[in-house]
Amino acid sequence: MLRTPARRTPRKTPAKKRQPTPPMTRGNMQVRVVTLAFLVALVFVVLGGRLWYLQILTGETLSLSARATHTKEVKIPAQRGVIYDRDGEVLASNVPGMNVTVIPDMISREKLRELARILEADVESVMERYDAAMDPQTGNRYGAMLVKENADKDDVTYIMERTEEFPGVAVNDDWVRRYPHGSLAAHVLGYTGAITPEELEREPFKGLPNDSVVGKSGVELVYEKALQGEPGVKRYNVDALGRVVTVRNADGTRADGRPEVAPELLPPDSKEDPVPGKNLVLTLDLELQRVAERELEAAIARARQEGHSGEGGAVVAMDPRNGEILALASRPAFDPQLFVGGISGPEEAETFEYLNSELANSPFTNRAIAGAYPGASTFKVFTGLAGFFFGVIDANTTVTDNGGCWRPAGASGCWLSWRQTYGTGSTHGTQNYAQAIMDSNDKFFYQVADWIWQRTDDPNALPNFYKRFGFGSLTGIDLPGETPGRVPTKEWFESYQKEVYGYLERPWGIGDWVNLAIGQGDLLVSPIQMAQAYAAVYNNGTLVTPHVGKAIRDQDGELVRKIDPKPEGRIEFDPEARRELLEGLSMVTGPDGTAAPAFEDSELRILGKSGTGERGNKDPVNWFAGWAAGHEDRPLVVVVMVEGGGHSEVTAAPAVRRILEAYYGVKTGPTAVEQAAGSYAGSAPSD
């Protein structure tokens, strides 16, 4: 039988007594007080440091920022300086217009592209400026950026009705450029346009705002600092929403019950007046410029009527005493008004596309200073002077052309005269220097080069003599894009061969000098260089610096600066050499001269030299350089170059005659040459 064990009654554990909290001791109290004091002190140190940073270190910056937040600035445009001709005729001025700007930071790229399209601005150019402005390193995302200059009124109205769609946009009354004579003197004046990011990085544009309109070419660029005015500013105190600061109701309306108006419609709180640009007076004679361009076009037309390409040309008419340019023309040309406001609309875009095509033949190139061509027979003048300088010829030295091949001493080859190559096949006979100039006798100048070569050990003696007249270097004219041309030397020739062939194909020799002697070979000269050199012949050795700027004046007409560059140098002439040269130049236009048909009826006695330069497979380049005798009180050296012409006495020479006749007030009918070509331009006297 199983027995159930007896249950045990569990013992009750006595409950623990709650220990009383020990009383706060003096030491504990001190620890707590010190800790609290430390924390409070730490808070005050942080606050004090922050206040010191805000008020001392960045106080000025934050103050300016705060003021900018509550100050609205509106630009007051400054007029660009006016450009005048020498007699006060306006060549470039300003008219009121509207420019649209935008703050890049306030508008998205997509919205800006849409805005540019609406305004018919150059979208790619606008986006390029936007990207540059948004560059975190070099950009100015908070400054106004030009979107469209001279915007259309209807387009502006459309934009201003949708300001919420295009944040940051502003329309400013401004001045826009006006060229009242169209393409006349376009290559001298140049044109203006919106500043580019690249231009902002270099002189003379550094420091200008993003919405500036600046000179891009011609004197607009060269005299940018003088022409560019300083805009003023009107400042308005506004609230954070751009409204007039005044007492307002809870709903934002004015407490005085007046209607809300734009701050710009009220007097500004402060104002800085704009400073207009200075005016530029040019050396150009507007009427003579018209004649020069008209005669150049007629010369090109005659070249085409002869069956030649007549690609273009240039005219330089210069005072040989001081280098002042009275007319400078280049063809083909362009109308600088095309660029005012940027290329916009299908018609302007089509015109711009054509001007940049091969068919247009580089109308933006100023052929008067940037064109480089063989100097041709116009260059023979300087070879003859070299003969006198090196003592190998004098006034009585003659060379006989019997119609056969001419070759340098000890050399092979066959050099013929132009009479045998292109003319009737007749010979020049026996001629001295003056007669050789009159008849453009190649063989005379071949021989001069050969005689100099035999007398010197310097392979660059003849090229260096040409350089004394400014060939092969910049003339220093105050227009951008000038070419130095080229006078080949032994060093240049060897370097060129190695660059082209990788080795020295042949040595520099007498054959190169012979080609140089008649303005051919590797020689390249510009019309402005030819004018400078012929001016030195006229003025007996002063190498003047050509220039188109005459004076800078302020808005009251007061002279700020006279533009009168010093001559580049001085050339000493053998009196006998110059006397013989002037005789030869006089005979060129006489009854037996090469240019006789172009001058036979003129009342003026014109001295000059023609030239027809070979250009490989292209049509030749025509030259004529000369002046009218007996006008020492008002001298004028004129150079005409026709690119792709036939014979210079048909193209360039009549143009020189007409320009000189117009300048001196001589009226005559068309020459036989012009009658045959049917291209008499009918130049009117300029004064």
XYZ file of C-alpha atoms in Angstrom:
687
model
C 0.000 0.000 0.000
C 1.338 3.225 -1.156
C 1.608 6.141 1.144
C 1.224 9.732 0.076
C 3.986 11.948 1.421
C 2.835 14.737 3.655
C 2.782 18.315 2.181
C 5.184 20.882 3.487
C 3.985 24.345 4.229
C 6.409 26.858 2.561
C 8.104 29.436 4.681
C 7.246 33.055 4.297
C 10.260 35.208 3.298
C 10.215 38.370 5.250
C 9.811 41.548 2.962
C 12.903 43.806 2.499
C 12.714 47.181 4.048
C 13.046 50.242 1.649
C 16.307 51.998 2.288
C 15.927 55.680 2.880
C 17.539 58.112 0.281
C 20.779 59.370 1.620
C 20.686 63.066 2.257
C 22.264 65.445 -0.414
C 25.729 66.217 0.636
C 27.461 69.485 0.067
C 29.989 67.817 -2.268
C 27.296 66.340 -4.489
C 25.574 69.666 -4.746
C 28.771 71.354 -5.848
C 29.361 68.788 -8.611
C 25.898 69.308 -10.003
C 26.155 73.073 -9.916
C 29.536 73.046 -11.612
C 28.265 70.687 -14.338
C 25.238 72.864 -15.005
C 27.369 75.974 -15.056
C 29.761 74.337 -17.518
C 26.888 73.398 -19.826
C 25.450 76.911 -19.681
C 28.870 78.404 -20.321
C 29.390 76.078 -23.233
C 26.088 77.185 -24.766
C 27.066 80.838 -24.385
C 30.499 80.195 -25.898
C 28.917 78.546 -28.945
C 26.394 81.358 -29.293
C 29.100 83.967 -28.826
C 31.323 82.310 -31.389
C 28.493 82.148 -33.842
C 27.636 85.801 -33.299
C 31.295 86.744 -33.731
C 31.416 84.789 -36.997
C 28.206 86.355 -38.304
C 28.954 89.911 -37.234
C 32.730 90.149 -37.557
C 33.941 87.622 -40.108
C 30.989 87.598 -42.492
C 29.103 90.659 -41.362
C 29.889 92.765 -44.416
C 29.090 89.938 -46.836
C 25.811 89.132 -45.131
C 24.932 92.805 -44.950
C 25.448 93.165 -48.677
C 23.474 89.980 -49.263
C 20.637 91.243 -47.113
C 20.594 94.540 -48.915
C 20.616 92.760 -52.293
C 17.660 90.723 -51.214
C 15.687 93.893 -50.557
C 17.188 96.097 -53.286
C 16.206 95.814 -56.914
C 18.683 97.228 -59.410
C 17.670 98.297 -62.913
C 20.395 99.064 -65.433
C 20.384 102.422 -67.179
C 21.958 101.753 -70.566
C 24.879 103.830 -71.755
C 25.086 104.975 -75.337
C 27.987 103.590 -77.324
C 30.208 106.258 -78.862
C 29.262 107.529 -82.325
C 31.664 106.997 -85.239
C 32.174 109.863 -87.696
C 34.130 110.380 -90.890
C 36.740 113.150 -91.067
C 34.084 115.755 -91.975
C 31.595 114.843 -89.256
C 29.351 112.526 -91.289
C 27.843 109.799 -89.096
C 29.052 106.294 -89.938
C 27.714 104.430 -86.879
C 25.204 105.689 -84.315
C 22.608 104.411 -81.843
C 18.823 104.120 -81.804
C 16.501 103.106 -78.938
C 15.678 99.424 -78.692
C 14.717 96.709 -76.212
C 17.115 94.121 -74.905
C 15.924 90.968 -73.140
C 18.099 89.637 -70.335
C 17.781 86.790 -67.850
C 19.313 85.799 -64.506
C 20.761 82.321 -65.309
C 20.254 81.001 -61.761
C 16.502 81.675 -61.949
C 15.656 79.819 -65.154
C 16.087 76.270 -66.340
C 18.028 75.338 -69.432
C 14.899 74.104 -71.191
C 12.951 77.276 -70.466
C 15.840 79.435 -71.653
C 16.040 77.509 -74.911
C 12.291 78.053 -75.385
C 12.711 81.761 -74.623
C 15.534 82.101 -77.162
C 13.401 80.458 -79.854
C 10.451 82.755 -79.163
C 12.707 85.803 -79.440
C 14.352 84.399 -82.599
C 17.760 84.680 -80.955
C 20.792 82.591 -81.851
C 19.863 79.602 -79.681
C 23.279 77.940 -79.656
C 25.028 81.173 -78.747
C 22.553 81.841 -75.926
C 22.999 78.346 -74.526
C 26.760 78.664 -74.697
C 26.617 81.864 -72.631
C 24.204 80.208 -70.192
C 26.491 77.222 -69.644
C 29.435 79.540 -69.092
C 27.463 81.608 -66.585
C 26.441 78.482 -64.653
C 30.039 77.247 -64.387
C 30.712 76.970 -60.612
C 34.336 78.015 -61.005
C 34.292 80.940 -63.429
C 30.616 81.736 -64.094
C 28.333 84.491 -62.858
C 24.975 82.792 -62.412
C 23.419 85.760 -60.619
C 24.320 88.462 -63.135
C 22.049 89.485 -66.004
C 22.838 87.690 -69.284
C 21.815 89.004 -72.687
C 19.356 86.793 -74.562
C 18.263 89.075 -77.389
C 19.435 92.509 -78.442
C 16.915 94.768 -80.184
C 14.044 92.363 -79.582
C 10.841 92.587 -81.591
C 8.059 94.477 -79.800
C 5.467 91.735 -80.308
C 7.864 89.102 -78.962
C 8.549 91.246 -75.891
C 4.815 91.664 -75.260
C 4.327 87.904 -75.497
C 7.121 87.256 -72.996
C 6.020 89.896 -70.507
C 2.513 88.411 -70.429
C 4.057 85.113 -69.337
C 6.649 86.182 -66.786
C 5.639 83.304 -64.484
C 6.756 80.885 -67.204
C 10.126 82.571 -67.652
C 11.477 83.551 -64.224
C 14.408 85.922 -64.092
C 13.583 87.598 -67.409
C 13.824 91.366 -67.736
C 13.211 93.728 -70.645
C 15.401 96.813 -70.662
C 15.202 99.921 -72.765
C 18.606 100.130 -74.381
C 20.546 101.521 -77.309
C 21.261 99.430 -80.375
C 23.776 100.093 -83.128
C 22.758 101.625 -86.439
C 24.878 101.725 -89.586
C 23.086 104.265 -91.791
C 25.120 103.586 -94.946
C 24.673 99.821 -95.130
C 27.742 97.995 -96.397
C 29.712 101.199 -97.043
C 33.078 100.969 -95.244
C 31.901 97.757 -93.550
C 35.420 96.340 -93.247
C 36.625 99.505 -91.552
C 33.681 99.907 -89.187
C 33.176 96.253 -88.297
C 30.099 95.318 -86.251
C 28.901 94.688 -82.690
C 27.335 91.704 -80.944
C 26.644 90.031 -77.604
C 29.754 89.282 -75.602
C 30.866 85.637 -75.535
C 32.319 83.650 -72.603
C 35.696 83.579 -74.337
C 35.727 87.347 -74.777
C 34.970 87.882 -71.085
C 38.325 86.254 -70.325
C 40.490 88.595 -72.399
C 41.195 92.234 -73.049
C 39.571 94.616 -73.767
C 36.458 92.908 -72.379
C 37.580 91.789 -68.914
C 35.271 92.976 -66.165
C 32.288 93.689 -68.423
C 28.847 92.337 -67.390
C 27.368 89.274 -69.095
C 24.772 91.307 -70.967
C 27.300 93.589 -72.706
C 27.243 94.303 -76.431
C 30.781 94.770 -77.741
C 32.762 95.369 -80.910
C 33.507 92.240 -82.915
C 35.637 93.542 -85.787
C 36.938 96.712 -87.429
C 37.278 99.907 -85.413
C 34.322 98.761 -83.294
C 36.747 96.194 -81.854
C 40.033 98.130 -81.965
C 38.568 101.166 -80.168
C 36.246 99.178 -77.897
C 37.492 100.733 -74.661
C 36.842 104.244 -75.922
C 33.465 103.479 -77.517
C 32.085 101.367 -74.658
C 30.240 103.511 -72.118
C 29.526 102.687 -68.468
C 25.885 101.835 -67.661
C 24.152 103.530 -64.769
C 21.809 101.953 -62.262
C 18.493 102.731 -60.549
C 17.967 101.094 -57.133
C 14.564 100.356 -55.597
C 13.850 99.083 -52.092
C 11.522 96.092 -52.440
C 10.252 93.277 -50.247
C 11.051 89.623 -50.710
C 8.394 89.384 -53.447
C 9.777 92.343 -55.351
C 6.957 94.699 -54.372
C 7.169 98.305 -53.201
C 8.036 98.414 -49.515
C 4.955 99.769 -47.662
C 2.532 98.837 -44.840
C 0.456 95.857 -45.943
C -2.660 93.989 -44.792
C -2.626 90.375 -43.752
C -3.586 89.301 -47.255
C -0.594 91.189 -48.744
C -2.533 94.114 -50.197
C -1.413 97.656 -49.584
C -2.746 99.103 -46.362
C -3.188 102.525 -47.986
C -5.577 101.034 -50.561
C -3.549 102.188 -53.527
C -3.130 99.880 -56.531
C 0.033 97.797 -56.786
C 2.603 99.263 -59.156
C 5.956 98.057 -60.389
C 8.817 99.705 -58.479
C 10.357 100.809 -61.803
C 7.397 103.136 -62.378
C 8.289 105.127 -59.271
C 11.263 107.402 -58.579
C 14.267 105.251 -57.563
C 15.602 105.290 -54.013
C 19.071 105.932 -55.415
C 20.522 106.418 -58.872
C 23.846 106.408 -60.710
C 23.795 108.052 -64.135
C 25.311 106.232 -67.119
C 28.518 107.475 -68.721
C 28.244 107.455 -72.533
C 31.092 106.155 -74.643
C 33.493 108.497 -76.356
C 33.057 109.364 -80.020
C 35.513 108.203 -82.666
C 36.474 110.342 -85.652
C 37.938 108.433 -88.590
C 40.310 109.572 -91.303
C 37.850 108.316 -93.939
C 36.303 110.705 -96.443
C 32.755 109.373 -96.848
C 32.309 110.647 -100.417
C 35.690 109.313 -101.534
C 34.835 105.995 -99.868
C 31.689 105.824 -101.999
C 33.716 106.482 -105.135
C 36.334 103.887 -104.200
C 33.749 101.162 -103.620
C 31.867 102.013 -106.784
C 35.050 101.991 -108.888
C 36.208 98.729 -107.337
C 32.933 97.057 -108.271
C 33.244 98.430 -111.817
C 36.800 97.050 -112.067
C 35.636 93.609 -110.944
C 32.803 93.785 -113.491
C 35.318 94.535 -116.273
C 37.385 91.519 -115.223
C 34.334 89.292 -115.498
C 33.394 90.761 -118.858
C 36.854 89.768 -120.056
C 36.042 86.193 -119.090
C 37.945 86.120 -115.802
C 36.705 85.146 -112.370
C 36.689 88.642 -110.811
C 36.576 87.139 -107.342
C 37.111 90.316 -105.375
C 39.441 93.207 -104.788
C 40.573 96.049 -102.588
C 41.271 99.784 -102.629
C 43.548 101.808 -100.374
C 43.662 105.615 -100.728
C 46.181 107.132 -98.308
C 47.759 110.475 -97.533
C 51.487 109.712 -98.000
C 52.511 112.473 -95.585
C 51.016 110.943 -92.453
C 49.419 107.563 -93.253
C 45.809 108.745 -92.943
C 43.479 106.409 -94.866
C 40.861 108.407 -96.777
C 39.244 105.330 -98.355
C 39.651 101.625 -97.739
C 37.406 99.157 -99.547
C 37.202 95.414 -99.914
C 34.955 93.248 -102.081
C 32.910 91.191 -101.592
C 31.431 92.962 -98.571
C 28.612 92.619 -96.032
C 26.108 94.826 -94.208
C 27.088 95.182 -90.517
C 23.434 95.877 -89.657
C 22.853 92.148 -90.166
C 24.539 91.445 -86.825
C 22.641 94.003 -84.747
C 20.359 92.004 -82.496
C 21.958 88.743 -83.625
C 21.026 86.632 -86.613
C 17.261 86.106 -86.350
C 14.466 85.048 -88.642
C 14.655 82.846 -91.736
C 15.689 85.679 -94.067
C 18.651 86.763 -91.954
C 19.639 83.152 -91.336
C 19.599 82.474 -95.071
C 21.721 85.585 -95.725
C 24.218 84.635 -93.039
C 24.448 81.082 -94.350
C 25.176 82.380 -97.847
C 27.832 84.825 -96.611
C 29.640 81.924 -94.972
C 29.448 79.693 -98.039
C 32.128 79.183 -100.700
C 29.914 80.965 -103.225
C 30.194 84.215 -101.279
C 34.018 84.096 -101.423
C 34.844 85.272 -97.895
C 33.041 88.635 -97.643
C 34.144 89.093 -94.025
C 37.817 89.082 -95.047
C 39.258 92.562 -95.354
C 41.337 92.013 -98.489
C 42.933 95.444 -98.164
C 44.877 94.328 -95.093
C 44.440 90.538 -94.871
C 44.755 89.586 -98.543
C 48.216 88.321 -99.559
C 49.126 88.183 -103.250
C 52.144 88.187 -105.563
C 53.316 91.781 -105.961
C 53.821 91.315 -109.720
C 55.258 94.141 -111.837
C 54.164 96.759 -109.307
C 57.020 95.336 -107.228
C 59.698 95.938 -109.892
C 60.036 99.508 -108.663
C 61.833 98.259 -105.545
C 64.113 95.892 -107.435
C 65.378 98.850 -109.473
C 65.977 100.854 -106.291
C 67.934 97.882 -104.933
C 70.128 98.015 -108.039
C 71.068 101.633 -107.234
C 71.506 100.816 -103.536
C 73.967 97.984 -104.224
C 75.725 99.976 -106.923
C 75.081 97.625 -109.833
C 73.124 100.136 -111.974
C 72.817 103.867 -112.510
C 70.669 106.085 -114.729
C 72.668 105.082 -117.824
C 72.724 101.317 -117.259
C 70.863 99.444 -119.985
C 69.778 95.876 -120.634
C 68.970 94.564 -124.104
C 66.130 92.173 -124.816
C 66.653 90.374 -128.106
C 63.704 88.028 -127.679
C 65.715 84.985 -126.644
C 66.005 83.166 -123.343
C 67.620 84.984 -120.495
C 69.457 83.069 -117.803
C 71.563 84.081 -114.788
C 75.327 83.866 -115.025
C 76.491 80.291 -114.573
C 72.939 78.928 -114.338
C 70.654 76.920 -116.578
C 67.009 77.594 -117.404
C 65.108 79.998 -119.580
C 63.456 83.211 -118.432
C 61.338 85.123 -120.936
C 59.706 88.535 -120.818
C 55.956 88.931 -120.555
C 56.007 90.191 -124.141
C 57.128 86.783 -125.320
C 54.960 84.830 -122.905
C 51.648 86.736 -123.018
C 52.060 89.602 -125.465
C 52.753 90.073 -129.128
C 56.108 88.343 -129.092
C 57.956 91.609 -129.706
C 61.039 92.551 -127.719
C 61.729 95.396 -125.327
C 64.956 96.305 -127.078
C 67.585 98.226 -125.109
C 66.253 100.107 -122.070
C 67.479 101.842 -118.933
C 65.752 101.808 -115.530
C 63.120 104.492 -116.284
C 62.292 102.900 -119.639
C 62.145 99.443 -118.064
C 59.585 100.772 -115.562
C 57.555 102.313 -118.400
C 57.564 99.101 -120.418
C 57.583 96.687 -117.426
C 60.680 94.986 -118.856
C 61.091 91.690 -116.996
C 64.579 91.039 -118.326
C 65.956 94.318 -117.005
C 64.948 93.357 -113.466
C 66.087 89.756 -113.885
C 69.502 91.171 -114.713
C 69.533 93.567 -111.758
C 68.882 90.645 -109.378
C 71.652 88.621 -111.047
C 74.178 91.465 -110.768
C 73.413 91.936 -107.057
C 73.735 88.175 -106.465
C 77.172 88.181 -108.055
C 78.339 91.125 -105.944
C 77.356 89.862 -102.486
C 77.906 86.774 -100.349
C 74.668 87.393 -98.444
C 71.906 85.095 -99.787
C 69.306 87.374 -98.173
C 70.642 90.719 -99.361
C 67.833 91.382 -101.851
C 64.982 90.077 -99.626
C 66.262 92.199 -96.755
C 66.256 95.274 -98.992
C 62.573 94.708 -99.779
C 61.852 94.472 -96.053
C 63.104 98.033 -95.589
C 59.920 99.155 -97.383
C 57.701 97.281 -94.925
C 57.147 94.128 -96.961
C 57.062 90.946 -94.881
C 55.881 92.700 -91.689
C 52.764 94.327 -90.272
C 52.206 97.960 -91.180
C 50.610 98.626 -87.781
C 47.272 99.795 -89.166
C 44.601 100.120 -86.476
C 42.401 97.355 -87.854
C 42.318 93.703 -86.773
C 43.384 90.776 -88.931
C 46.326 92.269 -90.822
C 48.699 89.823 -92.535
C 52.470 90.347 -92.522
C 52.655 88.891 -96.014
C 55.878 87.091 -96.901
C 59.296 87.978 -98.243
C 61.007 84.605 -98.668
C 64.536 84.190 -97.366
C 67.026 81.335 -97.466
C 65.992 80.232 -93.957
C 62.277 80.374 -94.734
C 62.789 78.493 -98.014
C 64.722 75.649 -96.402
C 62.267 75.362 -93.506
C 59.335 75.315 -95.933
C 60.862 72.520 -98.026
C 61.532 70.360 -94.990
C 57.982 70.907 -93.796
C 56.458 69.997 -97.179
C 58.850 67.328 -98.462
C 60.579 66.202 -95.300
C 63.966 67.046 -96.815
C 65.789 69.851 -98.648
C 64.698 69.383 -102.256
C 67.038 72.055 -103.642
C 69.131 74.919 -102.287
C 68.096 78.562 -102.238
C 69.658 80.221 -105.239
C 69.725 82.933 -107.886
C 66.558 81.574 -109.499
C 64.612 82.510 -106.359
C 66.016 86.040 -106.482
C 65.105 86.364 -110.149
C 61.493 85.427 -109.439
C 61.403 87.877 -106.526
C 62.750 90.622 -108.781
C 59.463 90.765 -110.722
C 57.205 90.229 -107.694
C 56.663 86.500 -108.191
C 57.983 83.311 -106.601
C 57.011 82.903 -102.954
C 56.486 86.610 -102.394
C 53.149 87.711 -100.873
C 52.131 91.322 -100.236
C 48.916 93.034 -99.145
C 47.364 96.167 -100.658
C 48.054 98.147 -97.475
C 51.743 97.175 -97.660
C 51.873 98.263 -101.298
C 50.314 101.604 -100.380
C 52.782 102.107 -97.522
C 55.752 101.346 -99.806
C 54.555 103.644 -102.611
C 53.907 106.370 -100.049
C 57.582 106.089 -99.068
C 58.517 106.621 -102.719
C 56.277 109.689 -102.858
C 57.467 111.294 -99.607
C 61.149 110.544 -100.234
C 61.718 107.817 -97.688
C 59.352 108.091 -94.695
C 57.675 104.779 -93.883
C 54.412 106.133 -92.464
C 52.110 104.079 -90.266
C 48.706 103.680 -91.973
C 45.738 104.432 -89.723
C 41.967 104.942 -89.953
C 41.491 106.510 -86.514
C 41.911 110.291 -86.403
C 40.686 111.434 -82.980
C 38.694 110.437 -79.906
C 36.322 113.109 -78.589
C 33.950 113.313 -75.655
C 30.213 113.970 -75.911
C 30.832 117.728 -75.920
C 33.175 117.443 -78.883
C 36.274 118.132 -76.820
C 39.433 116.363 -77.956
C 40.371 113.449 -75.692
C 43.151 111.959 -77.795
C 44.600 112.649 -81.204
C 45.424 109.494 -83.155
C 48.668 110.230 -84.961
C 51.042 107.240 -84.896
C 54.711 107.830 -85.478
C 56.356 106.657 -88.725
C 57.789 103.160 -88.643
C 61.116 104.173 -90.076
C 63.126 106.053 -92.612
C 64.585 104.900 -95.940
C 67.472 106.821 -97.464
C 67.033 107.275 -101.217
C 69.728 107.763 -103.796
C 68.523 111.070 -105.379
C 69.391 109.775 -108.861
C 67.471 106.545 -108.247
C 64.341 108.377 -107.119
C 64.531 110.844 -110.023
C 64.757 108.011 -112.555
C 61.967 106.110 -110.832
C 59.588 109.086 -110.920
C 60.402 109.545 -114.593
C 59.578 105.910 -115.265
C 56.308 106.075 -113.305
C 55.301 109.143 -115.290
C 55.977 107.330 -118.580
C 53.857 104.310 -117.546
C 50.688 106.384 -118.063
C 52.098 108.251 -121.059
C 51.549 107.460 -124.763
C 54.081 104.603 -124.852
C 53.459 103.194 -121.370
C 51.817 99.893 -120.505
C 48.847 101.700 -118.903
C 48.400 104.346 -121.641
C 44.826 103.301 -122.664
C 43.497 103.954 -119.163
C 44.936 107.473 -118.829
C 45.058 108.965 -122.319
C 42.307 111.598 -121.785
C 42.787 112.493 -118.133
C 43.308 116.096 -117.095
C 45.551 114.839 -114.312
C 49.175 113.857 -114.783
C 49.186 110.530 -113.008
C 52.303 108.580 -112.044
C 51.947 104.891 -111.333
C 52.777 101.281 -112.026
C 50.632 98.369 -113.078
C 51.123 94.691 -112.371
C 49.607 91.338 -113.288
C 50.584 88.526 -110.933
C 50.410 84.808 -111.601
C 48.597 82.633 -109.043
C 49.154 79.108 -110.347
C 45.966 77.735 -111.893
C 43.878 80.710 -110.759
C 43.214 83.846 -112.748
C 45.890 86.489 -112.140
C 45.778 89.337 -109.648
C 45.809 92.874 -111.072
C 47.477 95.879 -109.464
C 47.822 99.567 -110.058
C 49.483 101.976 -107.634
C 49.922 105.673 -108.240
C 49.189 109.324 -107.517
C 48.532 112.621 -109.322
C 51.470 115.006 -109.770
C 51.211 118.670 -108.857
C 49.023 118.260 -105.761
C 51.631 118.415 -103.025
C 49.219 120.280 -100.741
C 46.706 117.370 -100.875
C 48.619 114.272 -101.968
C 46.876 110.922 -102.288
C 48.441 107.549 -103.067
C 45.907 105.059 -104.425
C 46.342 101.293 -104.755
C 43.745 99.102 -106.456
C 43.959 95.316 -106.486
C 41.583 93.062 -108.433
C 41.607 89.400 -107.509
C 40.995 87.171 -110.516
C 41.361 89.840 -113.193
C 42.770 89.883 -116.695
C 44.917 92.897 -117.572
C 45.587 95.647 -115.056
C 45.187 98.450 -117.602
C 41.610 97.237 -118.095
C 40.679 96.576 -114.466
C 42.778 98.284 -111.785
C 44.248 101.252 -113.682
C 40.947 102.932 -114.683
C 39.750 102.600 -111.085
C 42.822 104.457 -109.793
C 42.268 107.188 -112.367
C 38.604 107.686 -111.416
C 39.341 107.782 -107.697
C 42.020 110.444 -108.187
C 39.790 112.464 -110.537
C 36.975 112.380 -107.994
C 39.281 113.469 -105.198
C 40.619 116.437 -107.127
C 37.266 117.398 -108.630
C 38.093 116.487 -112.247
C 35.163 115.399 -114.438
C 35.797 113.336 -117.549
C 33.923 110.823 -119.645
C 34.638 107.100 -119.854
C 37.992 105.926 -121.162
C 38.273 103.704 -124.209
C 38.802 100.776 -121.865
C 35.607 101.524 -119.929
C 33.591 102.136 -123.073
C 34.640 98.756 -124.425
C 33.719 97.041 -121.178
C 30.591 99.116 -120.580
C 31.433 99.528 -116.902
C 32.135 103.238 -116.443
C 31.041 104.018 -112.893
C 30.659 107.760 -113.436
C 32.482 108.960 -110.351
C 31.373 112.358 -109.091
C 33.858 114.756 -107.537
C 34.160 114.402 -103.784
C 34.659 118.097 -103.142
